[in-house]
PDB file of C-alpha atoms in Angstrom:
ATOM      1  CA  VAL N   1      -2.486   4.501  20.936  1.00 58.00           C
ATOM      2  CA  HIS N   2       0.695   6.255  22.128  1.00 59.00           C
ATOM      3  CA  GLY N   3       1.901   3.179  24.031  1.00 68.00           C
ATOM      4  CA  LEU N   4       1.083   0.954  21.076  1.00 79.00           C
ATOM      5  CA  LEU N   5       2.978   3.147  18.634  1.00 79.00           C
ATOM      6  CA  SER N   6       6.098   3.179  20.853  1.00 83.00           C
ATOM      7  CA  HIS N   7       6.326  -0.630  20.561  1.00 89.00           C
ATOM      8  CA  TYR N   8       5.474  -0.302  16.883  1.00 89.00           C
ATOM      9  CA  HIS N   9       8.350   2.118  16.283  1.00 88.00           C
ATOM     10  CA  GLN N  10      10.830  -0.143  18.067  1.00 91.00           C
ATOM     11  CA  TYR N  11       9.720  -3.096  15.940  1.00 93.00           C
ATOM     12  CA  VAL N  12      10.073  -1.205  12.638  1.00 91.00           C
ATOM     13  CA  VAL N  13      13.555  -0.029  13.657  1.00 90.00           C
ATOM     14  CA  GLN N  14      14.583  -3.573  14.638  1.00 91.00           C
ATOM     15  CA  CYS N  15      13.399  -4.794  11.218  1.00 92.00           C
ATOM     16  CA  HIS N  16      15.497  -2.064   9.552  1.00 88.00           C
ATOM     17  CA  GLY N  17      12.340  -0.963   7.762  1.00 84.00           C
ATOM     18  CA  SER N  18      11.917  -4.396   6.146  1.00 92.00           C
ATOM     19  CA  THR N  19       8.245  -4.866   7.005  1.00 95.00           C
ATOM     20  CA  LEU N  20       4.794  -4.907   5.423  1.00 96.00           C
ATOM     21  CA  LEU N  21       3.365  -2.733   8.211  1.00 95.00           C
ATOM     22  CA  PRO N  22       2.352   0.882   7.499  1.00 93.00           C
ATOM     23  CA  ARG N  23       4.941   3.636   7.917  1.00 90.00           C
ATOM     24  CA  PHE N  24       3.280   6.233  10.128  1.00 87.00           C
ATOM     25  CA  LEU N  25       4.475   9.789   9.494  1.00 86.00           C
ATOM     26  CA  GLY N  26       2.686  11.704  12.230  1.00 86.00           C
ATOM     27  CA  MET N  27      -0.405  12.117  14.373  1.00 85.00           C
ATOM     28  CA  TYR N  28      -2.355  15.378  14.490  1.00 92.00           C
ATOM     29  CA  ARG N  29      -5.137  16.654  16.706  1.00 93.00           C
ATOM     30  CA  VAL N  30      -7.766  18.890  15.141  1.00 94.00           C
ATOM     31  CA  SER N  31     -10.184  20.832  17.374  1.00 94.00           C
ATOM     32  CA  VAL N  32     -13.416  22.178  15.870  1.00 93.00           C
ATOM     33  CA  GLU N  33     -16.005  23.721  18.201  1.00 91.00           C
ATOM     34  CA  SER N  34     -14.503  21.942  21.218  1.00 90.00           C
ATOM     35  CA  GLU N  35     -14.704  18.570  19.456  1.00 93.00           C
ATOM     36  CA  GLU N  36     -11.327  16.894  19.007  1.00 94.00           C
ATOM     37  CA  THR N  37     -10.424  14.573  16.148  1.00 93.00           C
ATOM     38  CA  TYR N  38      -7.134  12.716  15.824  1.00 89.00           C
ATOM     39  CA  LEU N  39      -5.624  12.126  12.385  1.00 89.00           C
ATOM     40  CA  LEU N  40      -2.918   9.525  11.834  1.00 86.00           C
ATOM     41  CA  VAL N  41      -0.962  10.014   8.613  1.00 89.00           C
ATOM     42  CA  MET N  42       0.715   7.027   6.978  1.00 89.00           C
ATOM     43  CA  ARG N  43       2.939   6.667   3.958  1.00 89.00           C
ATOM     44  CA  ASN N  44       1.207   5.696   0.727  1.00 90.00           C
ATOM     45  CA  MET N  45       1.568   1.967   0.039  1.00 93.00           C
ATOM     46  CA  PHE N  46       1.149   2.501  -3.683  1.00 93.00           C
ATOM     47  CA  SER N  47       3.528   4.303  -6.016  1.00 90.00           C
ATOM     48  CA  HIS N  48       3.657   8.022  -6.723  1.00 84.00           C
ATOM     49  CA  ARG N  49       4.297   7.288 -10.419  1.00 85.00           C
ATOM     50  CA  LEU N  50       2.910   3.816 -11.212  1.00 90.00           C
ATOM     51  CA  PRO N  51      -0.927   3.895 -11.217  1.00 86.00           C
ATOM     52  CA  THR N  52      -2.849   0.919  -9.842  1.00 85.00           C
ATOM     53  CA  PRO N  53      -6.247   0.877 -11.619  1.00 73.00           C
ATOM     54  CA  LEU N  54      -8.798  -1.684 -10.417  1.00 64.00           C
ATOM     55  CA  GLY N  55     -11.387  -3.958 -12.011  1.00 54.00           C
ATOM     56  CA  ASP N  56     -14.403  -3.312 -14.213  1.00 54.00           C
ATOM     57  CA  LYS N  57     -16.925  -4.004 -11.432  1.00 53.00           C
ATOM     58  CA  GLU N  58     -16.332  -0.639  -9.766  1.00 52.00           C
ATOM     59  CA  LYS N  59     -15.015   1.276 -12.773  1.00 53.00           C
ATOM     60  CA  GLY N  60     -17.712   3.942 -12.313  1.00 59.00           C
ATOM     61  CA  LYS N  61     -16.520   4.828  -8.810  1.00 60.00           C
ATOM     62  CA  ASP N  62     -13.865   7.397  -8.043  1.00 56.00           C
ATOM     63  CA  LEU N  63     -12.146   5.064  -5.563  1.00 52.00           C
ATOM     64  CA  PRO N  64     -12.958   1.493  -6.626  1.00 58.00           C
ATOM     65  CA  THR N  65     -12.163  -1.354  -4.251  1.00 66.00           C
ATOM     66  CA  LEU N  66     -12.340  -5.089  -4.844  1.00 69.00           C
ATOM     67  CA  LYS N  67     -12.563  -7.792  -2.161  1.00 77.00           C
ATOM     68  CA  ASP N  68     -10.607 -11.028  -1.908  1.00 79.00           C
ATOM     69  CA  MET N  69     -13.546 -13.042  -3.252  1.00 80.00           C
ATOM     70  CA  ASP N  70     -13.653 -10.844  -6.378  1.00 77.00           C
ATOM     71  CA  PHE N  71      -9.984 -11.668  -6.872  1.00 79.00           C
ATOM     72  CA  LEU N  72     -10.584 -15.413  -6.431  1.00 79.00           C
ATOM     73  CA  ASN N  73     -13.702 -15.498  -8.605  1.00 81.00           C
ATOM     74  CA  LYS N  74     -11.736 -14.011 -11.493  1.00 79.00           C
ATOM     75  CA  ASN N  75      -9.026 -16.654 -10.901  1.00 80.00           C
ATOM     76  CA  GLU N  76      -6.440 -13.926 -10.533  1.00 81.00           C
ATOM     77  CA  LYS N  77      -2.930 -14.736  -9.327  1.00 87.00           C
ATOM     78  CA  VAL N  78       0.125 -12.864  -8.131  1.00 91.00           C
ATOM     79  CA  TYR N  79       3.183 -13.894 -10.157  1.00 93.00           C
ATOM     80  CA  VAL N  80       6.406 -13.294  -8.218  1.00 94.00           C
ATOM     81  CA  GLY N  81       9.722 -15.092  -8.202  1.00 94.00           C
ATOM     82  CA  GLU N  82      10.684 -17.676  -5.594  1.00 94.00           C
ATOM     83  CA  GLU N  83      13.122 -15.364  -3.816  1.00 95.00           C
ATOM     84  CA  ASP N  84      10.618 -12.504  -3.663  1.00 94.00           C
ATOM     85  CA  GLN N  85       7.905 -14.899  -2.498  1.00 95.00           C
ATOM     86  CA  ARG N  86      10.115 -16.291   0.264  1.00 96.00           C
ATOM     87  CA  ASP N  87      11.128 -12.800   1.408  1.00 96.00           C
ATOM     88  CA  PHE N  88       7.504 -11.625   1.374  1.00 96.00           C
ATOM     89  CA  MET N  89       6.234 -14.611   3.379  1.00 96.00           C
ATOM     90  CA  GLU N  90       8.992 -14.155   5.964  1.00 96.00           C
ATOM     91  CA  LYS N  91       7.983 -10.514   6.411  1.00 96.00           C
ATOM     92  CA  LEU N  92       4.302 -11.421   6.614  1.00 97.00           C
ATOM     93  CA  LYS N  93       4.871 -14.156   9.216  1.00 97.00           C
ATOM     94  CA  ARG N  94       7.079 -11.912  11.355  1.00 96.00           C
ATOM     95  CA  ASP N  95       4.679  -8.972  11.137  1.00 96.00           C
ATOM     96  CA  VAL N  96       1.612 -11.071  12.006  1.00 96.00           C
ATOM     97  CA  GLU N  97       3.394 -12.596  15.004  1.00 96.00           C
ATOM     98  CA  PHE N  98       4.200  -9.075  16.202  1.00 95.00           C
ATOM     99  CA  LEU N  99       0.570  -7.973  15.808  1.00 93.00           C
ATOM    100  CA  VAL N 100      -0.574 -11.041  17.759  1.00 92.00           C
ATOM    101  CA  GLN N 101       1.776 -10.099  20.598  1.00 91.00           C
ATOM    102  CA  LEU N 102       0.162  -6.653  20.751  1.00 89.00           C
ATOM    103  CA  LYS N 103      -3.316  -8.245  20.576  1.00 87.00           C
ATOM    104  CA  ILE N 104      -4.025  -6.489  17.299  1.00 87.00           C
ATOM    105  CA  MET N 105      -6.949  -7.693  15.158  1.00 82.00           C
ATOM    106  CA  ASP N 106      -8.985  -6.876  12.032  1.00 84.00           C
ATOM    107  CA  TYR N 107      -5.961  -6.024   9.895  1.00 91.00           C
ATOM    108  CA  SER N 108      -6.004  -6.702   6.151  1.00 92.00           C
ATOM    109  CA  LEU N 109      -3.554  -7.276   3.317  1.00 93.00           C
ATOM    110  CA  LEU N 110      -3.810  -4.542   0.700  1.00 92.00           C
ATOM    111  CA  LEU N 111      -2.901  -5.443  -2.889  1.00 92.00           C
ATOM    112  CA  GLY N 112      -2.446  -2.981  -5.723  1.00 91.00           C
ATOM    113  CA  ILE N 113      -1.558  -4.097  -9.259  1.00 90.00           C
ATOM    114  CA  HIS N 114       0.154  -1.922 -11.847  1.00 91.00           C
ATOM    115  CA  GLU N 115      -0.300  -3.269 -15.386  1.00 89.00           C
ATOM    116  CA  VAL N 116       2.657  -1.993 -17.388  1.00 89.00           C
ATOM    117  CA  GLU N 117       1.236  -2.351 -20.907  1.00 88.00           C
ATOM    118  CA  ARG N 118      -2.119  -0.857 -19.888  1.00 85.00           C
ATOM    119  CA  ALA N 119      -0.405   2.117 -18.272  1.00 84.00           C
ATOM    120  CA  GLU N 120       1.741   2.681 -21.366  1.00 83.00           C
ATOM    121  CA  GLN N 121      -1.323   2.621 -23.615  1.00 84.00           C
ATOM    122  CA  GLU N 122      -3.252   5.046 -21.406  1.00 81.00           C
ATOM    123  CA  GLU N 123      -0.245   7.372 -21.269  1.00 78.00           C
ATOM    124  CA  GLU N 124       0.041   7.354 -25.070  1.00 80.00           C
ATOM    125  CA  GLU N 125      -3.674   8.169 -25.369  1.00 76.00           C
ATOM    126  CA  GLU N 126      -3.293  11.075 -22.934  1.00 76.00           C
ATOM    127  CA  VAL N 127      -0.328  12.443 -24.894  1.00 77.00           C
ATOM    128  CA  GLU N 128      -2.298  12.229 -28.156  1.00 75.00           C
ATOM    129  CA  GLU N 129      -5.240  14.081 -26.563  1.00 75.00           C
ATOM    130  CA  GLU N 130      -2.956  16.803 -25.210  1.00 75.00           C
ATOM    131  CA  GLU N 131      -1.236  17.223 -28.553  1.00 73.00           C
ATOM    132  CA  GLY N 132      -4.580  17.447 -30.304  1.00 70.00           C
ATOM    133  CA  GLY N 133      -5.862  20.034 -27.846  1.00 60.00           C
ATOM    134  CA  GLY N 134      -3.004  22.443 -28.366  1.00 52.00           C
ATOM    135  CA  ASP N 135      -0.699  24.027 -25.783  1.00 50.00           C
ATOM    136  CA  ASP N 136      -1.817  26.949 -23.643  1.00 51.00           C
ATOM    137  CA  GLY N 137       1.698  27.590 -22.437  1.00 45.00           C
ATOM    138  CA  GLY N 138       1.054  26.240 -18.957  1.00 43.00           C
ATOM    139  CA  GLY N 139       1.901  22.607 -19.590  1.00 42.00           C
ATOM    140  CA  ALA N 140       4.809  20.696 -18.168  1.00 38.00           C
ATOM    141  CA  ALA N 141       8.132  20.769 -19.958  1.00 36.00           C
ATOM    142  CA  PRO N 142       9.008  17.756 -22.122  1.00 35.00           C
ATOM    143  CA  GLY N 143      10.237  14.909 -19.954  1.00 33.00           C
ATOM    144  CA  ALA N 144       9.017  16.503 -16.733  1.00 33.00           C
ATOM    145  CA  VAL N 145       7.521  14.244 -14.102  1.00 36.00           C
ATOM    146  CA  VAL N 146       3.999  15.345 -13.200  1.00 35.00           C
ATOM    147  CA  GLY N 147       3.133  15.058  -9.522  1.00 36.00           C
ATOM    148  CA  SER N 148       5.305  14.811  -6.425  1.00 37.00           C
ATOM    149  CA  TYR N 149       5.212  13.951  -2.753  1.00 37.00           C
ATOM    150  CA  GLY N 150       4.557  17.610  -1.887  1.00 40.00           C
ATOM    151  CA  THR N 151       5.089  17.864   1.861  1.00 42.00           C
ATOM    152  CA  SER N 152       6.914  14.561   2.120  1.00 46.00           C
ATOM    153  CA  PRO N 153       9.446  13.928   4.905  1.00 49.00           C
ATOM    154  CA  GLU N 154      12.683  15.763   4.285  1.00 53.00           C
ATOM    155  CA  GLY N 155      14.646  12.631   3.414  1.00 63.00           C
ATOM    156  CA  ILE N 156      12.222  11.503   0.715  1.00 65.00           C
ATOM    157  CA  GLY N 157      11.708  15.058  -0.560  1.00 64.00           C
ATOM    158  CA  GLY N 158      15.434  15.535  -0.979  1.00 66.00           C
ATOM    159  CA  TYR N 159      15.772  12.175  -2.672  1.00 66.00           C
ATOM    160  CA  LEU N 160      13.035  13.005  -5.169  1.00 64.00           C
ATOM    161  CA  ASN N 161      14.755  16.283  -6.028  1.00 64.00           C
ATOM    162  CA  SER N 162      18.143  14.641  -6.487  1.00 67.00           C
ATOM    163  CA  HIS N 163      19.512  13.971  -9.950  1.00 63.00           C
ATOM    164  CA  ARG N 164      18.628  10.337 -10.641  1.00 71.00           C
ATOM    165  CA  PRO N 165      18.379   8.497 -13.967  1.00 73.00           C
ATOM    166  CA  PRO N 166      14.820   8.392 -15.359  1.00 79.00           C
ATOM    167  CA  LEU N 167      12.815   5.226 -14.771  1.00 83.00           C
ATOM    168  CA  GLY N 168      11.335   3.260 -17.643  1.00 83.00           C
ATOM    169  CA  PRO N 169       7.833   1.750 -17.905  1.00 85.00           C
ATOM    170  CA  GLY N 170       7.133  -0.537 -14.955  1.00 86.00           C
ATOM    171  CA  ASP N 171      10.398   0.363 -13.228  1.00 89.00           C
ATOM    172  CA  PHE N 172      10.432   1.558  -9.633  1.00 90.00           C
ATOM    173  CA  ASP N 173      12.881   2.754  -7.018  1.00 87.00           C
ATOM    174  CA  PRO N 174      12.931   0.393  -3.998  1.00 87.00           C
ATOM    175  CA  TYR N 175      13.861   3.320  -1.728  1.00 85.00           C
ATOM    176  CA  LEU N 176      10.586   5.065  -2.575  1.00 87.00           C
ATOM    177  CA  ASP N 177       8.293   2.163  -3.453  1.00 91.00           C
ATOM    178  CA  VAL N 178       9.079   0.047  -0.405  1.00 92.00           C
ATOM    179  CA  TYR N 179       5.963  -2.132  -0.837  1.00 95.00           C
ATOM    180  CA  ALA N 180       6.599  -2.949  -4.507  1.00 94.00           C
ATOM    181  CA  LEU N 181       7.300  -6.401  -5.971  1.00 94.00           C
ATOM    182  CA  ARG N 182       8.140  -7.015  -9.600  1.00 93.00           C
ATOM    183  CA  GLY N 183       6.185  -9.720 -11.407  1.00 93.00           C
ATOM    184  CA  THR N 184       8.056 -12.593 -13.008  1.00 93.00           C
ATOM    185  CA  GLU N 185       8.765 -12.739 -16.730  1.00 88.00           C
ATOM    186  CA  ALA N 186       6.686 -15.929 -16.881  1.00 86.00           C
ATOM    187  CA  ALA N 187       3.535 -13.989 -15.913  1.00 88.00           C
ATOM    188  CA  PRO N 188       0.815 -13.617 -18.583  1.00 89.00           C
ATOM    189  CA  ARG N 189       1.055  -9.841 -18.176  1.00 89.00           C
ATOM    190  CA  ARG N 190       3.892  -7.571 -17.132  1.00 92.00           C
ATOM    191  CA  GLU N 191       2.853  -6.362 -13.676  1.00 93.00           C
ATOM    192  CA  VAL N 192       4.163  -4.670 -10.544  1.00 94.00           C
ATOM    193  CA  TYR N 193       2.521  -5.510  -7.213  1.00 94.00           C
ATOM    194  CA  PHE N 194       2.151  -3.356  -4.124  1.00 95.00           C
ATOM    195  CA  MET N 195       1.358  -5.301  -0.952  1.00 95.00           C
ATOM    196  CA  GLY N 196       1.195  -4.250   2.680  1.00 96.00           C
ATOM    197  CA  LEU N 197      -0.783  -4.655   5.889  1.00 96.00           C
ATOM    198  CA  ILE N 198      -3.385  -2.004   6.762  1.00 92.00           C
ATOM    199  CA  ASP N 199      -5.860  -1.281   9.581  1.00 89.00           C
ATOM    200  CA  VAL N 200      -3.379  -2.434  12.202  1.00 90.00           C
ATOM    201  CA  LEU N 201      -4.426  -0.308  15.194  1.00 84.00           C
ATOM    202  CA  THR N 202      -7.539  -2.176  16.384  1.00 81.00           C
ATOM    203  CA  THR N 203      -6.781  -3.995  19.645  1.00 77.00           C
ATOM    204  CA  TYR N 204      -8.699  -6.976  20.977  1.00 69.00           C
ATOM    205  CA  ASP N 205     -10.009  -5.199  24.071  1.00 62.00           C
ATOM    206  CA  ALA N 206     -13.021  -5.793  26.339  1.00 49.00           C
ATOM    207  CA  ARG N 207     -15.384  -4.186  23.814  1.00 57.00           C
ATOM    208  CA  LYS N 208     -14.206  -6.497  21.033  1.00 58.00           C
ATOM    209  CA  LYS N 209     -14.450  -9.505  23.340  1.00 56.00           C
ATOM    210  CA  ALA N 210     -18.068  -8.621  24.159  1.00 54.00           C
ATOM    211  CA  ALA N 211     -18.878  -8.166  20.459  1.00 59.00           C
ATOM    212  CA  HIS N 212     -17.328 -11.544  19.643  1.00 54.00           C
ATOM    213  CA  ALA N 213     -19.282 -13.207  22.465  1.00 55.00           C
ATOM    214  CA  ALA N 214     -22.528 -11.705  21.185  1.00 57.00           C
ATOM    215  CA  LYS N 215     -21.751 -12.908  17.663  1.00 61.00           C
ATOM    216  CA  THR N 216     -21.019 -16.401  18.978  1.00 59.00           C
ATOM    217  CA  VAL N 217     -24.372 -16.568  20.780  1.00 54.00           C
ATOM    218  CA  LYS N 218     -26.250 -15.350  17.698  1.00 59.00           C
ATOM    219  CA  HIS N 219     -24.451 -17.275  14.970  1.00 59.00           C
ATOM    220  CA  GLY N 220     -22.727 -20.073  16.881  1.00 60.00           C
ATOM    221  CA  VAL N 221     -19.289 -19.226  15.496  1.00 55.00           C
TER     222      VAL N 221
END
């Protein structure tokens, strides 16, 4: 993994950060009863302030996830402008070619959708509930932003604490939300999309080749 990540770092630097690949923040080794586990921490592809709720099918789950076929069956579409689409496809093509060079496989495109009107409505409902429940003195001050990056890298942490103008509904800061794309005004709903490549550290090694060969014998594909 170390050799892979060195090439990975060089590529991200060469792209000046303009990539759909994950931003890895660090790798940690945890030892419990002589058993070692490695943890790789990556930057969140979604926003720290714009929620991305998912469909009704998995509404009962804490972490719902929909597949590409669910998206197609509902005839969903991503509405972005021509310039954003062209820029996104150029990034995707360049990133995939890089992953092919490293013999990387099994990666996926992650899509999160922030519905602006839905988020506004849910926020209004939460405010009404809080106002109805009274104030115990421990609530946030008016206008305060709830939640933060916590132990974010120093650059991002300092940026979050800097004095910046407040963002309106559906607005985002490209410096923080590097995977965000704004939907076009012609879209049926006002949306913000978050798209990036994930699961990019599986190499096509001898074990994967053997598994593919076995699958070919069994299924003929």
